[in-house]
Coordinates of N, CA, C and O in Angstrom, one line a residue:
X1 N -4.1 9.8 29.1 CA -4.3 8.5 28.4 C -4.8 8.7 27.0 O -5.6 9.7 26.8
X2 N -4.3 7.9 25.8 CA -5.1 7.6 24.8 C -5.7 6.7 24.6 O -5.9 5.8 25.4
X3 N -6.2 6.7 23.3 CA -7.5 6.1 23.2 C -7.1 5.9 21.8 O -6.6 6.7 21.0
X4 N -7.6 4.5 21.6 CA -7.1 3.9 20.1 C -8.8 3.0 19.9 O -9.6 2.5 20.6
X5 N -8.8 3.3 18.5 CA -9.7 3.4 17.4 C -9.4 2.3 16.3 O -8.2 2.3 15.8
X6 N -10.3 1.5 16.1 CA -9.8 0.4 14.9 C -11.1 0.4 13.6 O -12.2 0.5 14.1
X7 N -11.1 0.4 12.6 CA -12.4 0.1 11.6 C -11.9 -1.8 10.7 O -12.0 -2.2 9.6
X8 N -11.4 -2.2 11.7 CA -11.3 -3.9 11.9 C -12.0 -4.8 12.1 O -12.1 -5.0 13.3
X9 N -12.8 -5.7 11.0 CA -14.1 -6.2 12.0 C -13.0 -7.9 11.6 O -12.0 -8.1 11.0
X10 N -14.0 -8.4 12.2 CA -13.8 -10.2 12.7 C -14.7 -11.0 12.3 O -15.8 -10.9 12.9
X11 N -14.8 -11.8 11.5 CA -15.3 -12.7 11.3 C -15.3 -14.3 10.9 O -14.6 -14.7 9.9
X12 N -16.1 -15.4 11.9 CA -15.2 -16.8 12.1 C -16.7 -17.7 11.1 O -17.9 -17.3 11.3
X13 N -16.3 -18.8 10.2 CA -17.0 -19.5 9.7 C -16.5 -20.8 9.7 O -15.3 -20.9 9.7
X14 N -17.4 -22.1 9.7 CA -16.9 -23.3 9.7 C -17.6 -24.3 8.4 O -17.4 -25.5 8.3
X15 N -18.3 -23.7 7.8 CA -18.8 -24.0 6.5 C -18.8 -23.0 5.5 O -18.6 -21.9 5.9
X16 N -19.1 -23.1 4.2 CA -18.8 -22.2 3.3 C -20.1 -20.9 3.2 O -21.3 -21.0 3.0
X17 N -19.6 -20.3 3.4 CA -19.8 -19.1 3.2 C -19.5 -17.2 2.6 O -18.5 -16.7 2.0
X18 N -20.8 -16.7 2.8 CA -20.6 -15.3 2.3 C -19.8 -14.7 4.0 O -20.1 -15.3 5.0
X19 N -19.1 -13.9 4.1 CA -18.1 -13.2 5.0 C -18.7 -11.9 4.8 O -18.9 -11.5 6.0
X20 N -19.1 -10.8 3.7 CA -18.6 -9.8 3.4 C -19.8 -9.4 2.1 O -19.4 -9.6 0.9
X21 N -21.0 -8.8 2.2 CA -21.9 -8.9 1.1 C -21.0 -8.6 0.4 O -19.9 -7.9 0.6
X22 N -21.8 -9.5 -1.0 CA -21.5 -9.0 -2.2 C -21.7 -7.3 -2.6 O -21.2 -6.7 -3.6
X23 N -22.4 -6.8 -1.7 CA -23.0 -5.0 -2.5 C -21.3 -4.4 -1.8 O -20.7 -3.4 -2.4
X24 N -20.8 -5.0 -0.5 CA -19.9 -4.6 -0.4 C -18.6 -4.5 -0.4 O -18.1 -5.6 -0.2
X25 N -17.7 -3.5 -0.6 CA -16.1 -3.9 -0.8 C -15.4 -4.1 0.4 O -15.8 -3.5 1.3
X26 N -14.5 -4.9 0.6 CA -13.4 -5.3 1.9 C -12.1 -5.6 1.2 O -12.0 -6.1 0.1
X27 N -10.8 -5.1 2.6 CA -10.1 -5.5 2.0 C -9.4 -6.6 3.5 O -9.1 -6.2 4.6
X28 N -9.2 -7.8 3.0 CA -8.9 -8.6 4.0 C -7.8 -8.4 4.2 O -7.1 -8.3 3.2
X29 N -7.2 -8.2 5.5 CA -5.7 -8.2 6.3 C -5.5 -9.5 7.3 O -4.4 -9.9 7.5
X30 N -6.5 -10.0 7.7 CA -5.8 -11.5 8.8 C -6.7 -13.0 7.8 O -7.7 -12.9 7.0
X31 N -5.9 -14.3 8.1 CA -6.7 -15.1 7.9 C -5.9 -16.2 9.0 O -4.7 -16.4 9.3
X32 N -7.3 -16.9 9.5 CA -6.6 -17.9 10.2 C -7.0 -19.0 10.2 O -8.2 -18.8 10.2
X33 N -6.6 -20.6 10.2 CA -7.6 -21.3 10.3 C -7.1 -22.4 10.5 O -6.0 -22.6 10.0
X34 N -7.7 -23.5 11.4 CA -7.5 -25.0 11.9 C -7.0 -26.3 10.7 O -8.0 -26.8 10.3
X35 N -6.5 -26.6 10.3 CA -5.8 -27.5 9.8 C -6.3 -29.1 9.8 O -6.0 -29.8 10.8
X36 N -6.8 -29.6 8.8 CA -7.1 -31.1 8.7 C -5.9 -31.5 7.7 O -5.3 -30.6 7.1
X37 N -5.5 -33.0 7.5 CA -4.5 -33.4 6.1 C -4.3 -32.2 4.8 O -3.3 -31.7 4.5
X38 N -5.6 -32.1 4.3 CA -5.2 -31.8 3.0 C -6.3 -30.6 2.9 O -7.2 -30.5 2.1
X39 N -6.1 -29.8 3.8 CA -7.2 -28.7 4.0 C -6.6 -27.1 3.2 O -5.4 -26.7 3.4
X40 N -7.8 -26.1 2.3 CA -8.1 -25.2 1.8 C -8.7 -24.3 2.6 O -9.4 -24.6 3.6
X41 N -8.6 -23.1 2.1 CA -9.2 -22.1 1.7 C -9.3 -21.1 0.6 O -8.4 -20.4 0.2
X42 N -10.4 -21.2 0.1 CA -10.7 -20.4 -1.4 C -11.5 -18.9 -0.7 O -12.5 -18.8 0.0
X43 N -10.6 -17.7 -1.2 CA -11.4 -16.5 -1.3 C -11.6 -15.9 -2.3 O -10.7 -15.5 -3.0
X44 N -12.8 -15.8 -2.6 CA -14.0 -15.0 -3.1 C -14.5 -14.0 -4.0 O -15.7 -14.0 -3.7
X45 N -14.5 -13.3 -4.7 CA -15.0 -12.0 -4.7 C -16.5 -11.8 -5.8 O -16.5 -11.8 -7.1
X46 N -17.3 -11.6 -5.3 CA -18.8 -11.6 -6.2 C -19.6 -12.8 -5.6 O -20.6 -13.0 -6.3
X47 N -19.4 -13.4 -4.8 CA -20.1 -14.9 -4.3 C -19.3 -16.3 -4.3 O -18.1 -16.6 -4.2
X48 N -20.6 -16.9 -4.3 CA -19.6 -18.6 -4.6 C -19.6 -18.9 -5.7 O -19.4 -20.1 -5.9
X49 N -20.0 -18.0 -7.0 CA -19.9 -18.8 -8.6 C -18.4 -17.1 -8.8 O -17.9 -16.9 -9.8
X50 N -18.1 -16.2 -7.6 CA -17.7 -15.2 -8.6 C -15.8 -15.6 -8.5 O -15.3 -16.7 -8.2
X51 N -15.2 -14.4 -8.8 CA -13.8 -14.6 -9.1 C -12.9 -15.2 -7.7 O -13.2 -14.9 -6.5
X52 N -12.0 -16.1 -8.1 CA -10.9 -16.8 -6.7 C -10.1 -15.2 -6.4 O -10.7 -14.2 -6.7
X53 N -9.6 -15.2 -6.1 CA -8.7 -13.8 -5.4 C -7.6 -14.6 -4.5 O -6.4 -14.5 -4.7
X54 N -7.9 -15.4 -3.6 CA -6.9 -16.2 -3.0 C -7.0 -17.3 -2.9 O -8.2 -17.7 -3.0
X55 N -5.7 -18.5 -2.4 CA -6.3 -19.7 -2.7 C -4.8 -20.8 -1.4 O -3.6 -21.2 -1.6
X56 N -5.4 -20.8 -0.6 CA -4.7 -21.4 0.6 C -4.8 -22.5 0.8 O -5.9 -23.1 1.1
X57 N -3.4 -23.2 0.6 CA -3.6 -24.7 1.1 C -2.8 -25.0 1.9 O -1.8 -24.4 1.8
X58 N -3.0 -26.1 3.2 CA -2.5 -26.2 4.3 C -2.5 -27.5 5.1 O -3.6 -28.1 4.9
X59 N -1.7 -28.1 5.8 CA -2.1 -29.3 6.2 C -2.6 -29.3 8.0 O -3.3 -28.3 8.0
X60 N -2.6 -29.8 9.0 CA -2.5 -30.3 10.0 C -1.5 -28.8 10.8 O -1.7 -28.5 12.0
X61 N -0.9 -28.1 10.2 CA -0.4 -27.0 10.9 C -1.3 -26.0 11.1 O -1.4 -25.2 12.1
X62 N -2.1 -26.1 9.8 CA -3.0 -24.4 10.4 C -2.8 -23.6 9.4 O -2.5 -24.1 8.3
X63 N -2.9 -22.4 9.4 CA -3.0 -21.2 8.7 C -3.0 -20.2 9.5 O -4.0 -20.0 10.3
X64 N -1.9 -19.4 9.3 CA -2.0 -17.8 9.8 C -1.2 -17.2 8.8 O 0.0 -17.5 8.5
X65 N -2.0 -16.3 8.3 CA -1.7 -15.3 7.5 C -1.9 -13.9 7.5 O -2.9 -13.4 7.0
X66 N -1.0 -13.2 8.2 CA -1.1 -11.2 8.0 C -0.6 -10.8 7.2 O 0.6 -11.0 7.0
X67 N -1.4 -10.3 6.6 CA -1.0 -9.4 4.9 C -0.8 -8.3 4.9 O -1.5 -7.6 5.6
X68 N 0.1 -7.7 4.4 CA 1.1 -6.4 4.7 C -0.1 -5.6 4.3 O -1.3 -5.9 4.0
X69 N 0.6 -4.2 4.5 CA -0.2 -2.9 4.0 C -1.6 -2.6 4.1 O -2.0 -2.5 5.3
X70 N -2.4 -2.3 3.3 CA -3.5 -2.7 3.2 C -4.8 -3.9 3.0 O -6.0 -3.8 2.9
X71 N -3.7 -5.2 3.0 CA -4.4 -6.4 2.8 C -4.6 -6.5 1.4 O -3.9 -5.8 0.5
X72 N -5.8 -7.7 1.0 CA -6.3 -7.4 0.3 C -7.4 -7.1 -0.8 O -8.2 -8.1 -0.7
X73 N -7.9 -6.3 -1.6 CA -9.0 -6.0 -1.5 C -10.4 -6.6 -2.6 O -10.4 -7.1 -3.7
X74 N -11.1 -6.5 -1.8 CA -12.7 -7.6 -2.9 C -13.7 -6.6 -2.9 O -14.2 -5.9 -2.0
X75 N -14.0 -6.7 -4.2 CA -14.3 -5.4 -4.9 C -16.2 -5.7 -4.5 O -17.1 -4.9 -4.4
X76 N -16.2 -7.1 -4.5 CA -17.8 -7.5 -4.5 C -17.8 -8.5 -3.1 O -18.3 -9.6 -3.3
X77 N -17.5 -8.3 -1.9 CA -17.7 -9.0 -0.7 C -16.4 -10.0 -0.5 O -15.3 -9.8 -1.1
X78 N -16.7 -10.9 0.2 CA -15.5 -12.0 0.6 C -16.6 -13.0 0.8 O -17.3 -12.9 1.8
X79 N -16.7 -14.1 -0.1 CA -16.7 -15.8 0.1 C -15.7 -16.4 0.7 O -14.5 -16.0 0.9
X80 N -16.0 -17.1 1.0 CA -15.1 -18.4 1.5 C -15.7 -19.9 1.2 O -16.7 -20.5 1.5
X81 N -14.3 -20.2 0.6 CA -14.8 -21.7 0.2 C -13.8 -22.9 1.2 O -12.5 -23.0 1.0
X82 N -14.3 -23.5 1.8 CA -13.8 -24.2 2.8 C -13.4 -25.6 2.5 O -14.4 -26.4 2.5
X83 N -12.1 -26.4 2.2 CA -12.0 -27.8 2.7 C -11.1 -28.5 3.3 O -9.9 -28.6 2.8
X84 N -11.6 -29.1 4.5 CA -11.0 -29.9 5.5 C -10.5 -29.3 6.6 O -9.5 -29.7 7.1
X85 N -11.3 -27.9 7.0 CA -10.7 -27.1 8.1 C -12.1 -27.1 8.6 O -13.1 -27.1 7.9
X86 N -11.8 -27.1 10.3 CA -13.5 -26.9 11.1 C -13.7 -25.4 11.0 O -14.8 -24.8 11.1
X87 N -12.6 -24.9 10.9 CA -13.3 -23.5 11.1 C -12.0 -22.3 10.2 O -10.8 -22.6 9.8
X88 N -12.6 -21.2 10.0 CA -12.1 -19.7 9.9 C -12.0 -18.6 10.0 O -13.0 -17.9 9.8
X89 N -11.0 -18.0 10.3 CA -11.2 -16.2 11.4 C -10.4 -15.3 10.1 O -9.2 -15.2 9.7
X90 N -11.4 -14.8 9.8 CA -10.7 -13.8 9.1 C -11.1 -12.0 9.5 O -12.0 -11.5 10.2
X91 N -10.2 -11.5 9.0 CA -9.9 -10.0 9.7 C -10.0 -8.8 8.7 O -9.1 -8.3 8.0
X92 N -11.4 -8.5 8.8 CA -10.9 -7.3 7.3 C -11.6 -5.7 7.5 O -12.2 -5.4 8.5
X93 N -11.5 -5.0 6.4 CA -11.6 -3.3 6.9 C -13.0 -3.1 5.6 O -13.5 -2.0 5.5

């Protein structure tokens, strides 16, 4: 048998939030998230005053997003800025 190994963590928020200290670098590979009308997600990098890096908008369908290769990467943590979604799962290394 093998044995498989991941350095993949998970993490789910439904208000705005830090994901990812600022002291630390990530680079995000999954995003997923529940769908209201006119619903966002803003990602992050240095806090909630620092740089956008991504910027998702979505209605009533949802959001699923896997990002090739190595994802991508935040040099100062992962924020998230949240509107009109109950919740978000995101996936990063």
């Amino acid at each position: 048998m093998s044995s498989f190994s991941s350095d993949q963590s998970i993490g789910h928020i439904a208000v705005d939030g830090q994901m990812v200290p600022t002291t630390q670098r990530a680079r995000v590979t999954s995003i997923q998230a529940e769908g209201i009308a006119s619903a966002s997600v803003v990602l992050k990098s240095g806090g909630a005053a620092g740089a956008v890096i991504a910027t998702y908008k979505f209605g009533t369908e949802g959001l699923n997003v896997l990002l090739p290769s190595s994802g991508i990467l935040f040099k100062e943590g992962v924020y998230l800025d949240l509107t009109d979604t109950p919740g978000v799962t995101i996936t990063f290394t």
